[in-house]
XYZ file of C-alpha atoms in Angstrom:
664
model
C -365.106 -95.721 128.873
C -365.937 -98.848 130.881
C -369.634 -98.075 130.378
C -369.063 -97.943 126.609
C -367.255 -101.280 126.689
C -369.999 -102.947 128.746
C -372.563 -101.394 126.407
C -370.833 -103.011 123.432
C -370.775 -106.361 125.259
C -374.510 -105.977 125.906
C -375.236 -105.109 122.282
C -373.140 -107.975 120.943
C -374.955 -110.323 123.327
C -378.354 -109.135 122.106
C -377.339 -109.487 118.457
C -375.346 -112.693 118.948
C -376.119 -116.350 118.496
C -377.399 -117.172 121.972
C -378.410 -114.381 124.325
C -379.131 -116.718 127.253
C -375.583 -118.094 127.248
C -374.176 -114.613 126.576
C -376.014 -113.205 129.565
C -375.370 -115.955 132.115
C -372.208 -117.791 131.013
C -371.585 -120.906 133.153
C -370.160 -121.983 136.490
C -366.649 -122.485 135.156
C -366.176 -119.086 133.498
C -368.776 -116.726 135.016
C -367.992 -114.126 132.345
C -371.407 -113.410 130.896
C -373.034 -110.024 130.472
C -374.389 -110.285 134.023
C -370.796 -110.288 135.305
C -369.901 -107.198 133.280
C -372.971 -105.392 134.568
C -371.816 -106.191 138.099
C -368.321 -105.035 137.157
C -369.658 -101.714 135.906
C -371.701 -101.303 139.086
C -368.594 -102.055 141.145
C -366.624 -99.452 139.188
C -369.349 -96.847 139.727
C -369.475 -97.603 143.450
C -365.713 -97.083 143.678
C -365.954 -93.868 141.687
C -368.775 -92.594 143.872
C -367.433 -93.525 147.297
C -363.625 -93.730 147.151
C -362.929 -90.006 147.195
C -359.733 -89.662 149.221
C -356.262 -91.109 148.929
C -356.566 -92.318 152.514
C -359.505 -94.579 151.639
C -357.735 -95.871 148.538
C -354.669 -96.523 150.652
C -356.767 -98.675 152.986
C -358.182 -100.634 150.064
C -354.712 -101.143 148.598
C -353.318 -102.438 151.874
C -356.312 -104.713 152.384
C -355.966 -106.354 148.984
C -352.174 -106.521 149.348
C -352.549 -108.264 152.713
C -354.955 -110.768 151.144
C -352.538 -111.371 148.261
C -349.746 -112.121 150.737
C -351.940 -114.791 152.358
C -352.633 -116.290 148.931
C -348.912 -116.178 148.136
C -348.089 -118.075 151.341
C -350.746 -120.611 150.374
C -348.834 -121.095 147.114
C -345.566 -121.538 149.012
C -347.208 -124.244 151.130
C -348.268 -125.949 147.890
C -344.705 -125.798 146.605
C -343.390 -127.581 149.691
C -346.117 -130.218 149.564
C -347.991 -129.049 152.649
C -351.042 -128.194 150.550
C -352.191 -129.837 147.330
C -351.837 -128.286 143.861
C -354.368 -128.836 141.078
C -352.084 -128.475 138.020
C -349.113 -130.723 138.602
C -346.138 -128.709 139.847
C -347.677 -125.358 138.929
C -348.934 -123.314 141.859
C -352.582 -122.232 141.762
C -353.360 -121.494 145.452
C -357.118 -121.186 146.040
C -357.841 -119.871 142.542
C -357.846 -123.308 140.894
C -355.729 -122.335 137.889
C -352.074 -121.327 137.648
C -352.794 -118.582 135.121
C -355.441 -117.089 137.439
C -352.949 -116.968 140.299
C -350.330 -115.483 137.979
C -352.433 -112.501 136.919
C -353.450 -111.984 140.553
C -349.756 -111.777 141.429
C -349.069 -109.327 138.565
C -351.418 -106.696 139.949
C -350.162 -107.048 143.500
C -346.465 -107.100 142.652
C -346.840 -103.741 140.921
C -349.066 -102.431 143.713
C -346.443 -103.417 146.295
C -343.812 -101.676 144.172
C -345.827 -98.452 144.098
C -346.245 -98.571 147.871
C -342.531 -99.354 148.238
C -341.613 -96.162 146.405
C -344.071 -94.150 148.488
C -342.916 -95.487 151.863
C -340.461 -93.512 153.958
C -340.209 -95.790 157.000
C -339.891 -99.456 158.001
C -342.877 -100.372 155.796
C -340.611 -100.132 152.774
C -339.024 -103.427 153.841
C -342.416 -105.085 154.281
C -343.366 -104.107 150.731
C -340.017 -105.370 149.446
C -340.609 -108.706 151.169
C -344.058 -108.976 149.561
C -342.581 -108.156 146.143
C -340.002 -110.937 146.527
C -342.561 -113.398 147.930
C -345.111 -112.821 145.186
C -342.470 -112.802 142.436
C -341.342 -116.194 143.762
C -344.913 -117.490 143.605
C -345.438 -115.982 140.143
C -342.317 -117.789 138.923
C -343.613 -121.119 140.210
C -346.956 -120.715 138.471
C -344.845 -121.294 135.329
C -347.221 -119.019 133.427
C -345.014 -117.732 130.649
C -347.123 -114.794 129.493
C -347.490 -113.477 133.034
C -343.796 -113.824 133.846
C -342.675 -112.210 130.589
C -345.286 -109.488 131.009
C -344.036 -108.736 134.512
C -340.410 -108.611 133.384
C -341.381 -106.361 130.482
C -343.459 -104.164 132.783
C -340.574 -103.783 135.218
C -338.239 -102.946 132.350
C -340.565 -100.231 131.022
C -341.250 -98.746 134.448
C -337.556 -98.568 135.311
C -336.720 -97.004 131.944
C -339.333 -94.309 132.554
C -338.089 -93.654 136.079
C -334.469 -93.542 134.900
C -335.369 -91.015 132.200
C -337.876 -88.841 134.073
C -336.541 -88.863 137.610
C -334.781 -85.671 138.701
C -332.775 -87.563 141.309
C -329.348 -88.628 140.011
C -329.030 -91.463 142.523
C -332.434 -92.762 141.453
C -331.399 -92.609 137.798
C -328.226 -94.619 138.478
C -330.081 -97.137 140.640
C -332.658 -97.818 137.949
C -330.065 -98.014 135.200
C -328.363 -100.670 137.340
C -331.650 -102.553 137.683
C -332.127 -102.447 133.910
C -328.615 -103.779 133.427
C -329.408 -106.562 135.885
C -332.478 -107.618 133.892
C -330.440 -107.555 130.673
C -327.758 -109.766 132.250
C -330.368 -112.265 133.511
C -332.044 -112.501 130.094
C -328.717 -112.851 128.289
C -327.594 -115.506 130.754
C -330.776 -117.497 130.195
C -330.314 -117.395 126.414
C -326.795 -118.783 126.790
C -327.852 -121.468 129.276
C -331.184 -122.573 127.789
C -329.697 -125.754 126.286
C -328.040 -126.832 129.550
C -329.349 -129.601 131.804
C -329.999 -127.040 134.532
C -332.583 -125.309 132.354
C -333.938 -128.469 130.736
C -334.589 -130.117 134.096
C -336.237 -127.044 135.613
C -340.057 -127.340 135.471
C -340.322 -123.577 134.948
C -337.265 -122.631 132.882
C -337.796 -125.566 130.514
C -341.166 -124.068 129.551
C -339.377 -120.919 128.401
C -336.543 -122.792 126.697
C -339.083 -124.819 124.740
C -340.869 -121.813 123.239
C -340.984 -122.098 119.437
C -343.497 -121.860 116.627
C -343.588 -125.668 116.407
C -343.991 -126.278 120.146
C -347.323 -127.942 120.960
C -348.943 -125.138 122.932
C -347.707 -122.435 120.544
C -348.862 -124.388 117.510
C -352.329 -124.917 118.965
C -352.658 -121.255 119.981
C -351.707 -120.087 116.491
C -354.263 -122.480 115.019
C -357.006 -121.253 117.359
C -356.159 -117.624 116.582
C -356.474 -118.399 112.882
C -359.899 -119.935 113.539
C -360.844 -116.863 115.577
C -359.880 -114.587 112.705
C -362.135 -116.539 110.357
C -364.969 -116.227 112.854
C -364.360 -112.483 113.139
C -364.470 -112.050 109.359
C -367.870 -113.742 109.297
C -369.323 -111.415 111.964
C -366.986 -108.394 112.131
C -369.156 -105.671 113.688
C -370.504 -107.026 116.982
C -369.252 -110.598 116.758
C -370.949 -113.842 117.734
C -371.997 -112.650 121.175
C -370.375 -112.907 124.586
C -369.484 -116.502 125.567
C -370.166 -117.874 122.071
C -366.578 -118.585 121.018
C -367.347 -122.311 121.130
C -369.535 -121.895 118.035
C -366.590 -120.474 116.107
C -364.346 -123.223 117.443
C -366.763 -125.881 116.204
C -367.445 -124.339 112.800
C -363.825 -123.641 111.897
C -362.260 -126.525 113.783
C -358.853 -127.665 112.534
C -358.134 -131.415 112.900
C -354.554 -130.705 114.022
C -356.026 -129.716 117.392
C -356.619 -133.368 118.250
C -353.460 -133.148 120.408
C -355.130 -130.567 122.628
C -358.408 -130.421 124.521
C -361.537 -131.525 122.701
C -363.350 -128.273 123.456
C -362.155 -124.679 123.604
C -364.480 -121.904 124.751
C -361.766 -119.243 124.588
C -359.176 -118.184 122.010
C -356.542 -118.001 124.763
C -355.942 -114.447 123.641
C -358.239 -111.741 124.985
C -357.898 -109.625 121.862
C -359.022 -112.444 119.555
C -361.743 -113.266 122.084
C -363.005 -109.697 121.840
C -362.854 -109.705 118.042
C -364.715 -112.997 117.822
C -367.371 -112.524 120.476
C -367.808 -108.724 120.515
C -366.569 -107.706 117.067
C -364.377 -104.777 116.113
C -366.288 -102.435 118.418
C -365.685 -104.798 121.317
C -361.942 -104.825 120.709
C -361.707 -101.062 120.194
C -363.667 -100.279 123.357
C -361.581 -102.807 125.302
C -358.327 -101.300 124.022
C -359.775 -97.902 124.839
C -359.668 -98.856 128.517
C -355.910 -99.325 128.287
C -355.516 -96.221 126.168
C -357.371 -93.917 128.548
C -355.511 -95.331 131.566
C -352.117 -94.736 129.941
C -353.224 -91.304 128.723
C -353.889 -90.084 132.256
C -350.955 -91.926 133.809
C -348.346 -90.799 131.293
C -349.567 -87.974 129.063
C -351.494 -86.212 131.846
C -349.386 -87.321 134.812
C -349.166 -83.867 136.371
C -352.952 -83.538 136.316
C -353.280 -86.738 138.349
C -350.798 -85.559 140.962
C -348.963 -88.881 140.757
C -345.210 -89.111 141.122
C -342.965 -90.265 138.294
C -342.615 -93.612 140.066
C -346.377 -94.040 140.547
C -347.253 -93.236 136.950
C -344.479 -95.457 135.595
C -345.414 -98.417 137.798
C -349.199 -98.271 137.382
C -348.890 -97.756 133.623
C -346.476 -100.683 133.332
C -348.835 -102.787 135.437
C -351.579 -102.288 132.837
C -349.127 -103.178 130.045
C -348.012 -106.343 131.868
C -351.653 -107.332 132.343
C -352.482 -106.769 128.687
C -349.355 -108.644 127.563
C -350.400 -111.591 129.706
C -353.803 -111.446 128.015
C -352.131 -112.167 124.682
C -351.907 -115.787 125.811
C -354.760 -116.329 128.266
C -358.234 -115.013 128.973
C -359.783 -112.833 131.633
C -361.339 -114.259 134.759
C -363.410 -112.857 137.582
C -360.473 -111.883 139.807
C -358.503 -110.214 136.994
C -361.572 -108.235 135.919
C -362.193 -107.029 139.474
C -358.590 -105.889 139.888
C -358.578 -104.271 136.443
C -361.735 -102.309 137.287
C -360.276 -101.353 140.675
C -357.161 -99.774 139.211
C -359.142 -98.120 136.417
C -361.290 -96.520 139.108
C -358.157 -95.368 140.926
C -356.804 -93.742 137.766
C -360.183 -92.053 137.319
C -360.055 -90.818 140.903
C -356.585 -89.333 140.462
C -357.540 -87.755 137.138
C -360.536 -86.102 138.769
C -359.005 -85.021 142.069
C -355.401 -84.327 141.128
C -353.206 -82.651 143.733
C -353.297 -81.644 146.488
C -355.256 -84.646 147.757
C -357.858 -84.027 150.483
C -357.105 -85.659 153.812
C -360.598 -87.094 154.181
C -363.809 -87.587 152.293
C -365.440 -84.936 154.500
C -363.358 -82.198 152.857
C -364.955 -83.007 149.512
C -368.449 -82.225 150.775
C -369.963 -78.794 150.590
C -371.833 -77.399 153.592
C -372.158 -78.927 157.008
C -373.280 -82.487 157.587
C -376.280 -81.433 159.689
C -377.813 -79.136 157.089
C -380.162 -81.760 155.707
C -383.752 -81.511 156.843
C -385.750 -84.175 158.607
C -387.868 -84.465 155.484
C -384.813 -85.226 153.419
C -383.725 -87.838 155.959
C -387.183 -89.428 155.794
C -387.008 -89.460 152.009
C -383.619 -91.137 152.113
C -384.980 -93.768 154.487
C -387.852 -94.530 152.106
C -385.463 -94.790 149.171
C -383.211 -97.067 151.227
C -386.117 -99.414 151.984
C -387.217 -99.494 148.328
C -383.682 -100.079 147.079
C -383.098 -102.728 149.753
C -386.274 -104.582 148.780
C -385.337 -104.410 145.111
C -381.869 -105.645 145.969
C -383.240 -108.678 147.834
C -385.621 -109.432 144.950
C -382.818 -109.251 142.378
C -380.583 -111.495 144.469
C -383.391 -114.046 144.757
C -384.082 -113.999 141.021
C -380.500 -113.726 139.768
C -378.282 -115.460 142.309
C -380.263 -117.925 144.408
C -381.339 -120.409 141.672
C -377.773 -120.793 140.427
C -376.435 -121.237 143.960
C -379.036 -123.882 144.829
C -378.434 -125.726 141.551
C -374.688 -125.725 142.185
C -375.241 -127.160 145.654
C -377.477 -129.893 144.232
C -374.847 -130.842 141.622
C -372.209 -131.180 144.339
C -374.595 -133.336 146.376
C -375.183 -135.492 143.292
C -371.436 -136.043 142.904
C -371.142 -136.983 146.572
C -374.041 -139.425 146.366
C -372.690 -141.024 143.190
C -369.266 -141.325 144.804
C -370.730 -143.371 147.654
C -372.697 -145.615 145.301
C -376.065 -144.017 146.049
C -377.365 -143.857 142.482
C -380.946 -143.084 143.529
C -379.802 -140.189 145.688
C -377.557 -138.829 142.949
C -380.364 -139.005 140.400
C -382.709 -137.140 142.751
C -380.116 -134.384 143.229
C -379.623 -134.014 139.472
C -383.380 -133.680 139.066
C -383.458 -131.089 141.833
C -380.651 -129.086 140.196
C -382.515 -128.985 136.887
C -385.783 -128.029 138.601
C -384.287 -124.667 139.651
C -384.226 -123.701 135.964
C -381.009 -121.741 136.438
C -378.119 -120.958 134.113
C -376.484 -124.073 135.596
C -378.958 -126.390 133.865
C -376.607 -126.887 130.914
C -373.751 -128.153 133.061
C -376.182 -130.207 135.141
C -377.445 -132.003 132.050
C -373.917 -132.624 130.809
C -372.952 -134.224 134.122
C -376.257 -136.089 134.131
C -375.420 -137.659 130.755
C -372.178 -139.115 132.143
C -374.006 -140.334 135.230
C -376.755 -141.956 133.138
C -374.234 -143.889 131.050
C -372.448 -145.093 134.186
C -375.754 -146.268 135.649
C -376.677 -148.028 132.417
C -373.342 -149.886 132.358
C -373.068 -150.630 136.070
C -373.249 -154.351 136.936
C -373.984 -153.358 140.539
C -377.327 -151.819 139.572
C -379.688 -154.633 138.642
C -382.912 -152.617 138.627
C -383.558 -152.297 134.878
C -386.581 -150.104 135.474
C -384.382 -147.581 137.309
C -381.764 -147.720 134.555
C -384.379 -146.996 131.907
C -385.913 -144.239 134.028
C -382.556 -142.475 134.345
C -381.773 -142.936 130.656
C -385.157 -141.686 129.432
C -385.115 -138.673 131.751
C -381.583 -137.828 130.604
C -382.564 -138.089 126.949
C -385.571 -135.822 127.489
C -383.425 -133.206 129.245
C -380.686 -133.353 126.616
C -383.309 -132.899 123.920
C -384.358 -129.674 125.648
C -380.713 -128.666 125.698
C -380.391 -129.255 121.970
C -383.523 -127.237 121.301
C -382.115 -124.365 123.362
C -378.674 -124.559 121.704
C -379.429 -125.899 118.204
C -375.967 -125.248 116.725
C -373.873 -126.426 119.651
C -372.309 -129.738 118.634
C -371.038 -130.352 122.161
C -374.625 -130.755 123.319
C -375.367 -132.953 120.312
C -372.506 -135.288 121.231
C -373.738 -135.650 124.803
C -377.158 -136.713 123.540
C -375.728 -138.960 120.825
C -373.526 -140.739 123.374
C -376.567 -141.553 125.527
C -378.450 -142.702 122.426
C -375.597 -145.068 121.593
C -375.369 -146.348 125.147
C -379.105 -147.162 125.158
C -379.005 -148.788 121.689
C -380.977 -145.988 120.026
C -378.632 -146.042 117.048
C -380.955 -144.517 114.456
C -381.523 -141.457 116.648
C -377.781 -141.132 117.245
C -377.001 -141.390 113.534
C -379.583 -138.761 112.597
C -378.333 -136.332 115.251
C -374.654 -136.823 114.445
C -375.188 -136.248 110.736
C -376.748 -132.881 111.635
C -373.772 -132.120 113.860
C -371.351 -132.873 111.027
C -373.137 -130.305 108.879
C -372.278 -127.717 111.545
C -368.699 -128.893 112.181
C -367.550 -130.955 109.190
C -363.919 -131.224 110.356
C -364.452 -132.322 113.954
C -363.067 -135.867 114.254
C -364.961 -136.653 117.444
C -368.244 -136.475 115.544
C -367.051 -139.086 113.063
C -365.829 -141.312 115.906
C -369.255 -141.255 117.528
C -371.093 -141.683 114.212
C -368.824 -144.540 113.161
C -369.461 -146.204 116.517
C -373.204 -145.835 115.930
C -372.966 -147.599 112.590
C -370.739 -150.365 113.981
C -373.048 -150.967 116.937
C -375.991 -151.068 114.565
C -374.180 -153.719 112.537
C -373.619 -151.548 109.461
C -369.885 -152.188 109.210
C -369.472 -150.706 105.741
C -370.869 -147.300 106.709
C -368.966 -147.441 109.965
C -365.741 -148.081 108.075
C -366.427 -145.296 105.561
C -367.244 -142.833 108.340
C -364.119 -143.608 110.347
C -362.009 -143.367 107.200
C -363.183 -139.756 106.893
C -361.995 -138.986 110.413
C -358.638 -140.602 109.641
C -358.247 -138.701 106.373
C -358.806 -135.354 108.124
C -355.377 -135.744 109.746
C -353.477 -138.991 109.286
C -350.987 -138.073 112.006
C -353.761 -138.555 114.577
C -352.728 -141.918 116.039
C -356.030 -142.662 117.750
C -357.962 -141.981 114.541
C -355.719 -144.520 112.804
C -356.405 -147.136 115.467
C -360.146 -146.569 115.422
C -360.164 -146.843 111.627
C -358.154 -150.074 111.829
C -360.548 -151.511 114.419
C -363.508 -150.670 112.180
C -361.743 -152.461 109.326
C -361.508 -155.590 111.495
C -365.212 -155.385 112.325
C -365.919 -155.067 108.587
C -363.819 -158.161 107.831
C -361.058 -156.202 106.102
C -358.098 -157.608 108.019
C -355.605 -156.745 105.289
C -356.552 -153.053 105.498
C -356.201 -153.136 109.288
C -352.746 -154.726 109.066
C -351.656 -152.168 106.478
C -352.857 -149.254 108.603
C -351.020 -150.524 111.682
C -347.925 -151.854 109.907
C -345.587 -149.159 111.209
C -347.689 -148.272 114.237
C -347.365 -151.226 116.578
C -349.407 -153.718 114.570
C -352.835 -155.058 115.441
C -351.492 -157.154 118.312
C -351.104 -154.649 121.158
C -352.589 -153.803 124.539
C -355.688 -152.099 123.200
C -359.107 -153.375 124.263
C -360.620 -152.167 120.993
C -358.566 -154.621 118.922
C -359.386 -157.384 121.393
C -363.115 -156.662 121.139
C -363.027 -156.544 117.333
C -361.184 -159.853 116.966
C -363.422 -161.423 119.624
C -366.483 -160.567 117.547
C -364.771 -162.147 114.547
C -363.799 -165.231 116.621
C -360.173 -164.871 115.525
C -358.576 -167.226 118.062
C -354.987 -166.531 117.022
C -355.294 -162.740 117.389
C -357.299 -162.927 120.614
C -354.711 -165.104 122.358
C -351.828 -162.995 121.033
C -353.381 -159.751 122.299
C -354.202 -161.270 125.695
C -350.585 -162.405 126.055
C -349.464 -158.814 125.432
C -351.870 -157.611 128.108
C -350.555 -160.242 130.549
C -346.948 -159.281 129.852
C -347.636 -155.597 130.540
C -350.071 -156.189 133.430
C -348.593 -159.188 135.232
C -350.465 -158.517 138.474
C -353.894 -158.300 136.821
C -355.281 -161.839 136.794
C -358.333 -160.852 134.748
C -356.372 -161.145 131.513
C -355.130 -164.614 132.488
C -358.683 -165.645 133.280
C -359.827 -164.353 129.892
C -357.027 -166.267 128.176
C -357.918 -169.382 130.149
C -361.540 -169.017 129.028
C -360.492 -168.597 125.385
C -358.302 -171.718 125.540
C -361.123 -173.664 127.182
C -363.635 -172.552 124.577
C -361.237 -173.581 121.807
C -360.683 -177.015 123.378
C -357.173 -176.415 124.747
C -357.960 -177.597 128.267
C -354.345 -178.112 129.350
C -353.382 -174.575 128.341
C -356.446 -173.267 130.134
C -355.339 -175.025 133.337
C -351.814 -173.595 132.948
C -353.189 -170.049 132.895
C -355.356 -170.710 135.943
C -352.386 -172.117 137.853
C -350.347 -169.007 137.042
C -353.246 -166.847 138.191
C -353.343 -168.716 141.521
C -349.590 -168.336 141.881
C -349.753 -164.578 141.194
C -352.784 -163.961 143.431
C -353.068 -166.157 146.538
C -356.535 -164.754 147.280
C -357.714 -166.416 144.072
C -356.451 -169.852 145.167
C -359.745 -171.352 146.347
C -361.733 -170.243 143.310
C -358.890 -171.056 140.924
C -358.473 -174.590 142.241
C -362.217 -175.113 141.858
C -362.025 -174.078 138.180
C -359.041 -176.359 137.640
C -360.775 -179.347 139.225
C -363.860 -178.769 137.101
C -361.818 -178.630 133.892
C -359.890 -181.786 134.836
C -363.226 -183.478 135.466
C -364.257 -182.643 131.908
C -366.652 -179.885 132.823
C -366.601 -176.225 131.787
C -366.976 -174.044 134.899
């Protein structure tokens, strides 16, 4: 069944919008067709080599031991010994709380299965691991994973209570079910209390509603996914091409969330969108066939009631979690591992051989020398092919990744030339990482272009022109990807190539007519070009897409100021803090209009909210001096000296110059 699923992924990738992206994916996700081919190979290796319960038992204990180490890493994060990467949510070494959560799901259920099997002191070790990893799962604050685990436990204990022939076991599991019911009921009664509201984890559950921010955005994205599925229902848009659906059917209400989504945050909608109906059916078939053998054909597998209940519930918990997140490399590996185990039990059944040797026919020494020679030749050929494939498939991406990291390090130390050379090196490998390299390069190029510390204009232009050339290649390779268009347009704007930016952004708007970010960038292009009327009209469109978007309102108001329509700006900001607030955009707009009253008022707001930052006082002093208010200019300089003693020498020089009638 896994082969069928991977076959559908391959077919959808071939028929999709961008086979290159579908095949390779990117560094962040690593979920392209190449990953699924590896996953299938991994599954086949397990099926072909793991032929005794003893070997599976070793694998299970190895992965459980590793999970315990990861769990302790999470505990160290909780107590501040190690750093987290998502606020208070534990993520261990996996970099994402939801990744750690699904990792814990599989191992909690595995530890439970081993707990039921144990008949000695090891039972207590498994119980400790269950408690430890449940504790870590709780502190990931991943709601889908926690609810899925609770639901999985509930289902497994119901099955054991019903099917077990042991009366004590029945009573024990009924008691456990009652305990879960009491905990859930207690939470429902206490969810409005301060105890729950102040808990970083429990508050996430108490806040679940259809109008809650995360829920609202997920529902919106799922609706967009459904529209994408209806457009390409059979094999979808191709693996890793959800971003195209996100762009085309973008809903402006998503401005509160991330600017870019490459997943539906629901595996089932992901499958529908990227792999079509056949992708979803084959994916669900994996769950169906696992549950069929675990529950409907339990006796054939030789599994106990407890084993079948726990492993089946583990799959259900995993799939429930996938209603709210997406798969990742570690979850796919564990999923394939347990699918292979179910396949092994379905094939072998009971009794289970004590060793792999018992499964072989004949004696191990029956093979001829000729056969051994043939195997050696095959081994050499396969080994050579393996090395070649690794060099072609893996090495370029690895080297490019290393070069990107080196570029970041060089840029961080101020070595712009070194960073630029590393970016060029990364692109020269022509790997699947070129897209991300170019995206990072665009940010680097704009920083170089703006940097006052880099005075070599020739170098600035060299970086900018190289970046533009590379981003053009990117746009040719991904012609309908507005994300790549925005990266190029931003560099165009930074280098004053406004006509090119305007042309590109208008094409992008044809692809994604409801994406506010495109209008922001296009409006900026017009304003920078000096075409204030078109800039104003463009930014009005972005505002009209969703007038609750506060930043769109501000940008529209700023464009109105640039266009000389102060009344419109005041009306827009009337109930939203006014035009006098600590926002550099309003300051810049009024500065261009030489509106002395507004400039001084805004600078005073900045000074009030940033009393230790003397730059705003210096700006205000300069404005007063330019307007002829020399005494007020001196007053601001004196306050700057008073606030920052290190500025005393320079400040007193400015003051003396102004008193002498000169403008320093």
